[in-house]
Coordinates of C-alpha atoms and ligand atoms in Angstrom, one line a residue:
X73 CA 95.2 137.0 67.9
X74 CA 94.2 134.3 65.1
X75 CA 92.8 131.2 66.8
X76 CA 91.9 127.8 65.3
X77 CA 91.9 124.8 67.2
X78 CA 89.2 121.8 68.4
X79 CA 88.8 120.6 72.0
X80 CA 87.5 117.3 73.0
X81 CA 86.7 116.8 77.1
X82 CA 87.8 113.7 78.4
X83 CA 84.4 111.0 79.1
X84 CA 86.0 109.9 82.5
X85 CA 84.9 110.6 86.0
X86 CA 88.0 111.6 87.9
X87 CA 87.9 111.2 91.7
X88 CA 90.3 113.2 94.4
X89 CA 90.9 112.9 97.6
X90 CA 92.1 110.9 100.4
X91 CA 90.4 107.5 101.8
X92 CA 88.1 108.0 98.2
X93 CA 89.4 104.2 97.3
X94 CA 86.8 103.4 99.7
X95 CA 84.0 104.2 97.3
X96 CA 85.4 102.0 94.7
X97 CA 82.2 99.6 95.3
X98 CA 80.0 102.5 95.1
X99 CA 81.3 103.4 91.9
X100 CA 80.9 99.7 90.8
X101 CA 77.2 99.7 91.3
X102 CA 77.0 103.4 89.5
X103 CA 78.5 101.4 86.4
X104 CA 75.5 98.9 86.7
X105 CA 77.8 96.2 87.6
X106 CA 77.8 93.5 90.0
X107 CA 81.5 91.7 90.4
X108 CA 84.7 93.1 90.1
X109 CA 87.7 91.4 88.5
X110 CA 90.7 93.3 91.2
X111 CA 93.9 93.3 88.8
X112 CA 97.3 94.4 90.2
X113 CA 101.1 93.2 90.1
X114 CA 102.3 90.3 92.1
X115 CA 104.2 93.2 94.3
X116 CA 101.1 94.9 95.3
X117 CA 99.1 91.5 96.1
X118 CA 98.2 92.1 99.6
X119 CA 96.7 95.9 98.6
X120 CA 94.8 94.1 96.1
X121 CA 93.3 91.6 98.7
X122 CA 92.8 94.1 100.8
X123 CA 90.7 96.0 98.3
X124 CA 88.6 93.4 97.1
X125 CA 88.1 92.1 101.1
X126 CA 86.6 95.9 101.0
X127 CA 84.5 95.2 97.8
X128 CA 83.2 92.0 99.6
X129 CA 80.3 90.5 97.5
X130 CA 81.2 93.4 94.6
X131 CA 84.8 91.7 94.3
X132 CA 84.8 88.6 91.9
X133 CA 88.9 87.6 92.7
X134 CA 91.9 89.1 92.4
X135 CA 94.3 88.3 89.6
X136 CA 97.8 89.7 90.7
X137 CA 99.6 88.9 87.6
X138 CA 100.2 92.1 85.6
X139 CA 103.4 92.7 84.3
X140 CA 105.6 95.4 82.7
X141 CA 104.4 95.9 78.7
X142 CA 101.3 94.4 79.0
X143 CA 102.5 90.9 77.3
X144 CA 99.1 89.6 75.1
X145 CA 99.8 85.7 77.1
X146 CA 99.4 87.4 80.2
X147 CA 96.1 89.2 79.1
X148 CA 95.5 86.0 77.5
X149 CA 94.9 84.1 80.9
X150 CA 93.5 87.2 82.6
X151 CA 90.7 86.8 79.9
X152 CA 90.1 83.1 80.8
X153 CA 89.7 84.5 84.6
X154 CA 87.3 87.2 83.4
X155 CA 85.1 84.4 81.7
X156 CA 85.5 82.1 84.9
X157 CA 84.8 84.1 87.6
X158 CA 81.7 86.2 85.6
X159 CA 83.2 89.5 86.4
X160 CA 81.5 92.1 84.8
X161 CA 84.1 95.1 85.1
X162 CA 87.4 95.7 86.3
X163 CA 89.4 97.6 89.1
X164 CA 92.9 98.4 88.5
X165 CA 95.2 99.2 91.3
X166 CA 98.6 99.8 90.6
X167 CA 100.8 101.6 88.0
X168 CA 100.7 101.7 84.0
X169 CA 101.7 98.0 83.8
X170 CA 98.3 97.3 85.9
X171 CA 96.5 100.0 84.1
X172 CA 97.9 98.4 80.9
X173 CA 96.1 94.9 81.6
X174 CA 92.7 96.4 82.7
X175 CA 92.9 98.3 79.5
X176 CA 93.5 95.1 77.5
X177 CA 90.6 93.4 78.9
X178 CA 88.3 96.4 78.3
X179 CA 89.5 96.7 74.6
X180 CA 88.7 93.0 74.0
X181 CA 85.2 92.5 75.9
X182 CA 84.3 96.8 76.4
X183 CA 84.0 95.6 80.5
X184 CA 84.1 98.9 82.4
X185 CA 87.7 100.2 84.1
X186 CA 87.8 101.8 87.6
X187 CA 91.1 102.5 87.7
X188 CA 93.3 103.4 90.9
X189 CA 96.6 104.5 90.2
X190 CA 99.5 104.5 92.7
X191 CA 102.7 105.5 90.2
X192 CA 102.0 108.9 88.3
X193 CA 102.7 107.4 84.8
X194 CA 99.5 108.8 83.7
X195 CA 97.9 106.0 81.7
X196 CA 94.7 105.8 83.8
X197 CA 93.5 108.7 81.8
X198 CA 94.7 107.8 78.3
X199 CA 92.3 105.9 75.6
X200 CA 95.7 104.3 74.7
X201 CA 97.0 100.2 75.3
X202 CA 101.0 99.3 74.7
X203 CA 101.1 95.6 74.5
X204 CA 103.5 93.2 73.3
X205 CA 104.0 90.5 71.8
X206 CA 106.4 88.2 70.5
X207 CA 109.3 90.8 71.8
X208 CA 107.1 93.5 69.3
X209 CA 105.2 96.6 70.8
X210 CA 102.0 98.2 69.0
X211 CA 100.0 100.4 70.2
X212 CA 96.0 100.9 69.7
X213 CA 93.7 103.6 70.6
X214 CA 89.8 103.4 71.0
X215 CA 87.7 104.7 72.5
X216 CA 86.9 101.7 74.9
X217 CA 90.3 101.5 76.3
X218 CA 89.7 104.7 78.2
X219 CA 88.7 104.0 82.1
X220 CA 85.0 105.2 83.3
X221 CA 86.4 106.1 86.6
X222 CA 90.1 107.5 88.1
X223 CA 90.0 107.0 91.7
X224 CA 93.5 109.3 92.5
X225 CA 93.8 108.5 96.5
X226 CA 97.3 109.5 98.2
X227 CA 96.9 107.0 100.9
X228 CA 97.8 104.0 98.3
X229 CA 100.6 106.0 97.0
X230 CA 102.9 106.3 99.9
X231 CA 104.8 103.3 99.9
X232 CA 105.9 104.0 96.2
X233 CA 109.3 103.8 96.6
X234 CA 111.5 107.4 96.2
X235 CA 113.4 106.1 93.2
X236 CA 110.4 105.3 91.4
X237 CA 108.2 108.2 92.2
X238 CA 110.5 110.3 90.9
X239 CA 111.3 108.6 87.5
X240 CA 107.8 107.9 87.6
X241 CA 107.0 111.8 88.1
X242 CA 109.5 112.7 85.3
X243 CA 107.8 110.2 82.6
X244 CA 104.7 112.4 83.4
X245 CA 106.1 115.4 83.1
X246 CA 107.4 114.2 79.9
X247 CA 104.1 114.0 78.4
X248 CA 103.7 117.4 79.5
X249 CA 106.8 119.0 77.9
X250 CA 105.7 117.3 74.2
X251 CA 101.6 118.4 74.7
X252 CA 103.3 121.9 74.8
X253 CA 104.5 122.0 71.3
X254 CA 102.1 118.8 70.1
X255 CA 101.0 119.8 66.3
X256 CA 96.9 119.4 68.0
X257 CA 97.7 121.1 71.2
X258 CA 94.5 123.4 71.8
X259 CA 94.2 126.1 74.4
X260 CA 93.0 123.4 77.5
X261 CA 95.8 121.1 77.1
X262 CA 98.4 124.0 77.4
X263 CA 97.1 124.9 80.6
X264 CA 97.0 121.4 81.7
X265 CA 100.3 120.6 80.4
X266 CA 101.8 123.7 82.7
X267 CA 100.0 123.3 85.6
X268 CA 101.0 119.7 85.1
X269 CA 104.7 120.6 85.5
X270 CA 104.1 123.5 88.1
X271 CA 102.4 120.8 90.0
X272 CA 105.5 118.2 90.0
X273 CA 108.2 121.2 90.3
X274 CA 106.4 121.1 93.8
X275 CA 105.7 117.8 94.4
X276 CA 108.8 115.6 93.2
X277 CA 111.5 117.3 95.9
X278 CA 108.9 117.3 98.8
X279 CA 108.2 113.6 98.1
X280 CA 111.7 113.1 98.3
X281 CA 112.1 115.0 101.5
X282 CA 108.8 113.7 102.9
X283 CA 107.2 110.3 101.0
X284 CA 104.9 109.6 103.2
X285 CA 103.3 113.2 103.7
X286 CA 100.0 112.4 102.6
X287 CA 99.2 116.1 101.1
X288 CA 102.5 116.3 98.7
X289 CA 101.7 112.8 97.8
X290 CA 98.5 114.2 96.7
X291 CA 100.4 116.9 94.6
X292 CA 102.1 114.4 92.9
X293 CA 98.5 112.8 91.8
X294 CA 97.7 115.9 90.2
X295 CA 100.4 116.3 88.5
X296 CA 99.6 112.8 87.5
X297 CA 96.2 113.4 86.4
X298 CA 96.9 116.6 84.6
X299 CA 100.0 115.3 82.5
X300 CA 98.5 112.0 81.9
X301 CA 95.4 113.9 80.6
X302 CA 97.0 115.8 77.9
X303 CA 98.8 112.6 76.6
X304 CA 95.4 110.8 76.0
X305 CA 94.6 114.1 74.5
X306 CA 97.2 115.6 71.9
X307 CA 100.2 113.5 69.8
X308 CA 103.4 113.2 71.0
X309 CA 106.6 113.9 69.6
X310 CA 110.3 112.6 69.2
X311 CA 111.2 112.3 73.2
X312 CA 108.7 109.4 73.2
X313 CA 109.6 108.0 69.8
X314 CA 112.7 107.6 71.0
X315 CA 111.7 105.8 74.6
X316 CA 109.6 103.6 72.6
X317 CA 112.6 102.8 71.0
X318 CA 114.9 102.7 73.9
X319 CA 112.7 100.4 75.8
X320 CA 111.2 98.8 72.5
X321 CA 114.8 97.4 71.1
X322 CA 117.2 97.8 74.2
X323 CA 114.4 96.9 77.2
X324 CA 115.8 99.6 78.6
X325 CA 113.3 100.3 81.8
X326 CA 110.3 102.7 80.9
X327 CA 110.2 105.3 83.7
X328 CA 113.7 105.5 84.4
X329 CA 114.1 106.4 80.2
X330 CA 111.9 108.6 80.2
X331 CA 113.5 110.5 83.5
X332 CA 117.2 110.4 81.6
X333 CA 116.2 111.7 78.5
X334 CA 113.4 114.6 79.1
X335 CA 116.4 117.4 79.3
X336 CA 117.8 116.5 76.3
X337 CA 114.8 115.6 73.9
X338 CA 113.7 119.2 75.9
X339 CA 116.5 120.8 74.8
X340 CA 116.7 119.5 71.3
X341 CA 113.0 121.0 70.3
X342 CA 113.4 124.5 72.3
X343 CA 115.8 125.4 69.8
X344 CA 112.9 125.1 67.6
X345 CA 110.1 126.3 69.6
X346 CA 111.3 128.4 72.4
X347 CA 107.8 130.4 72.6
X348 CA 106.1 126.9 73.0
X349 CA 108.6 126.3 75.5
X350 CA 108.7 129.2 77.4
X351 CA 106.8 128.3 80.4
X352 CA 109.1 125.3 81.2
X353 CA 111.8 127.6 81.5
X354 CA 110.2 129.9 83.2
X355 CA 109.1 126.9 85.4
X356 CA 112.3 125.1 85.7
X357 CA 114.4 128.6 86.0
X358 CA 116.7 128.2 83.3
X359 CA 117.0 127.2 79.9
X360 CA 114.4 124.1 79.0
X361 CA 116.8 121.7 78.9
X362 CA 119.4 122.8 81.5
X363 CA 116.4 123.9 83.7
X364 CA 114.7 120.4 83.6
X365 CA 118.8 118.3 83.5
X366 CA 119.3 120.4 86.9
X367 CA 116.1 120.1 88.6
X368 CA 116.2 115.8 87.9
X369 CA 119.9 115.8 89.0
X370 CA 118.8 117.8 92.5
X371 CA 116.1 115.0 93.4
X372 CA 118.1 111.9 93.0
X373 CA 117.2 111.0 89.0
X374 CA 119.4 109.0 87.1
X375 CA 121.0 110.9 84.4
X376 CA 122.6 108.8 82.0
X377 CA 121.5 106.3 79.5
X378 CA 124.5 104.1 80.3
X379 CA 123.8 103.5 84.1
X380 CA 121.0 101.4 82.2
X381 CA 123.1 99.1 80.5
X382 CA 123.1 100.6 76.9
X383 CA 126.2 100.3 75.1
X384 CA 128.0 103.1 73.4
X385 CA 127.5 100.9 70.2
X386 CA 123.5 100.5 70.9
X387 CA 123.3 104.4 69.9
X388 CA 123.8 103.9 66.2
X389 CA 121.5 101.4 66.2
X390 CA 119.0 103.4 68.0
X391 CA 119.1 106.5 66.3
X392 CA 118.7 104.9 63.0
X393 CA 114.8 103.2 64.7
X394 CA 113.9 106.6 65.9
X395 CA 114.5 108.6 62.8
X396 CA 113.1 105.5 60.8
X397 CA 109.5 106.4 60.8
X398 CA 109.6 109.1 63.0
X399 CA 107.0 110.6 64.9
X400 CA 105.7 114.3 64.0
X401 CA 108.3 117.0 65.8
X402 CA 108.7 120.5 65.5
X403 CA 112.5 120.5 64.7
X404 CA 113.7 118.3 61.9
X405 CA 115.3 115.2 62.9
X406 CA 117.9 113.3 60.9
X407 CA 120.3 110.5 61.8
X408 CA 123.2 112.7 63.5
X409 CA 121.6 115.1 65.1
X410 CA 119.4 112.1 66.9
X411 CA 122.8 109.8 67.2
X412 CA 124.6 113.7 69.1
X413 CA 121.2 114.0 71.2
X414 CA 121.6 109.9 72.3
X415 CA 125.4 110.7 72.8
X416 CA 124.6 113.7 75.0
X417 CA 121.9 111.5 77.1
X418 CA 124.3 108.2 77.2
X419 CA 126.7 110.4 79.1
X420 CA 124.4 112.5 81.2
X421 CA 125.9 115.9 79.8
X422 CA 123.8 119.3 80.7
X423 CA 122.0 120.3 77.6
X424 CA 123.3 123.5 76.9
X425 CA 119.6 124.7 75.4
Ligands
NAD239 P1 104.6 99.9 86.9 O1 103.1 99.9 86.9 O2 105.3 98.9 86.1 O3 105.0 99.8 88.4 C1 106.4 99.6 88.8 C2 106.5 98.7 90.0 O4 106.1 99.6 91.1 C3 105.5 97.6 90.0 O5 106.2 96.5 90.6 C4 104.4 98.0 90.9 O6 103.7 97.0 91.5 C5 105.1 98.9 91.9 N1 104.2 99.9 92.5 C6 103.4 100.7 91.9 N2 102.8 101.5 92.7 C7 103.2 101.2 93.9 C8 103.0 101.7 95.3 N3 102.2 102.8 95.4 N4 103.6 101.2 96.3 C9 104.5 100.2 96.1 N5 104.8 99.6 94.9 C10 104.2 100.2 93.8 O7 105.2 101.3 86.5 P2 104.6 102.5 85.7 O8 105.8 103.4 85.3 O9 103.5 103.2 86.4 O10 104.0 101.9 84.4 C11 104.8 101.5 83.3 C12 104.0 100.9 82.2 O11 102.9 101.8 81.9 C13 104.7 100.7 80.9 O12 104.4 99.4 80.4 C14 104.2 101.8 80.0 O13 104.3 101.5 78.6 C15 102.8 102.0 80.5 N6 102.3 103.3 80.2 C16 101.2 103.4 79.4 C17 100.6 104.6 79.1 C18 99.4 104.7 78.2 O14 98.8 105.8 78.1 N7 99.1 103.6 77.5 C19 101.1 105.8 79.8 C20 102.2 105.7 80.6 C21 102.8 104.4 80.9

């Protein structure tokens, strides 16, 4: 078989297991740093306090301000904090959108990240910062926007509501499904991408079942880390073009797009690739898109791009954004054939590939 490819291991130190949030300080004084800025959402405040109570001396303050999309005012006055209170890196506890504002302080002052994710979005592990501003999302990558250390404990991940764990799980596994047919894809991200999806195949319906069993919880983390990996680590494809979009243009929620239209963005591209997709059939037990449509419908994912508000008359409009400057994908895209694939998803129809 002819081979060419290049591989690139990630810099970061990952970190597994339960209670390991604990070492969080440790890990501070391995990065040569003395005070840690804590940064979460207003919702997860009081795990935040907690943390830096932990930290004691190590913690700087706690700025519990981080929003959805990474907004630059919101950085803005994180910044001022950082400068205030001396802090020298960052922890991040929370989801992407916390992720999302350590990430924008590391980019502007190069601080170190410890990051400890409790969603499975996946950005913890990705050298890549969404932030908005002025209603407009651009994305950067460098080098300094990827976190030092991932801290994946599944004792801060059991009060993550159902509903959102398992949109939350699908957006991951979305990553996974493009780094199978990604233009750069190399031998390690393959792997990664389908251990990624074996992994939440497992973990989504026994979170459901069971969300505060600590060892499916931990499942889910891997499938986490594993799936957010290979999205720092190849390009991505028209499914996420077209959630940019969605939640670009329409503020259509991020996880909950992402969960509606992996079977048919899925199902679109096997036509195209069905070797590259073969193991998410094989997976999912069915065809890619049917296989993935049914397994979301059987743990409680919404289905259909109207149950989030988009109009029927918001598909033209979208369609025409995606297909604008489109990303690179293995199966032509044009207009129709992305205004039918919004149609299919706005309904919640089975993809029939
Ligand atoms: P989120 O971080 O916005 O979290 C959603 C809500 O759930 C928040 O209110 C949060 O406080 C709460 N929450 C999170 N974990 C919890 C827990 N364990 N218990 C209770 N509540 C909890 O959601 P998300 O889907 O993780 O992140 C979405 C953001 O991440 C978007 O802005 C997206 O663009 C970004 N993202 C970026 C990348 C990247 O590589 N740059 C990758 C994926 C997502």
């Amino acid at each position: 078989m002819s081979r060419t490819f290049t591989y690139q291991g990630s810099a970061a130190h990952i970190v597994f297991g339960e209670g390991k949030a604990e070492t969080a300080g440790e890990w501070i004084e391995k990065l040569d740093c003395k005070k840690a800025l804590v940064l979460s959402t207003s919702n997860q405040k009081e795990d935040a306090a907690r943390l830096a109570e932990k930290l004691g001396p190590l913690a700087a303050c706690v700025f519990a301000e981080a929003v959805m999309h990474t907004p630059v005012e919101v950085t803005e006055t994180a910044m001022q904090v950082v400068a205030d209170s001396g802090a020298d890196c960052v922890v991040s506890l929370g989801g992407g959108s916390t992720t999302g504002l350590g990430k924008a302080i590391a980019y502007r002052t190069d601080l170190p990240q410890i990051v400890i994710p409790t969603t499975y979005a996946g950005s913890e592990v990705t050298p890549i910062l969404g932030q908005t501003e002025g209603g407009r999302k651009t994305t950067v990558r460098s080098p300094k926007i990827l976190p030092e250390v991932v801290i994946y404990d599944a004792t801060l991940t059991t009060g993550l509501p159902v509903g959102l764990s398992v949109t939350s799980g699908l957006n991951a596994m979305a990553h996974a499904v493009e780094a199978l047919y990604a233009q750069d894809r190399n031998p390690i991200s393959s792997l990664m991408a389908a251990e990624g999806l074996r992994a939440f195949k497992a973990a989504l319906p026994a979170i459901v079942k069971s969300p505060a069993d600590l060892s499916v919880r931990s499942d889910g983390l891997y499938g986490a880390w594993l799936c957010g990996t290979v999205l720092g680590a190849v390009g991505m494809a028209l499914h996420h073009k077209i959630c940019h979009t969605l939640g670009g243009t329409f503020d259509t929620p991020h996880a909950e797009t992402h969960a509606i239209m992996l079977p048919h963005t899925a199902g679109f591209n096997a036509v195209a690739v069905p070797d590259l997709l073969a193991p998410v059939a094989e997976i999912f037990s069915g065809s890619v898109g049917g296989g993935l449509w049914d397994f979301a419908r059987s743990i409680g994912a919404p289905m259909a791009l109207r149950d989030l508000g988009l109009t029927e008359a918001d598909l033209d409009k979208a369609a025409g954004i995606a297909t604008e400057n489109p990303y690179w994908n293995p199966r032509p895209i044009d207009k129709p054939s992305i205004r039918a694939l919004l149609q299919q998803a706005w309904e919640g129809s089975r993809p029939a590939a």
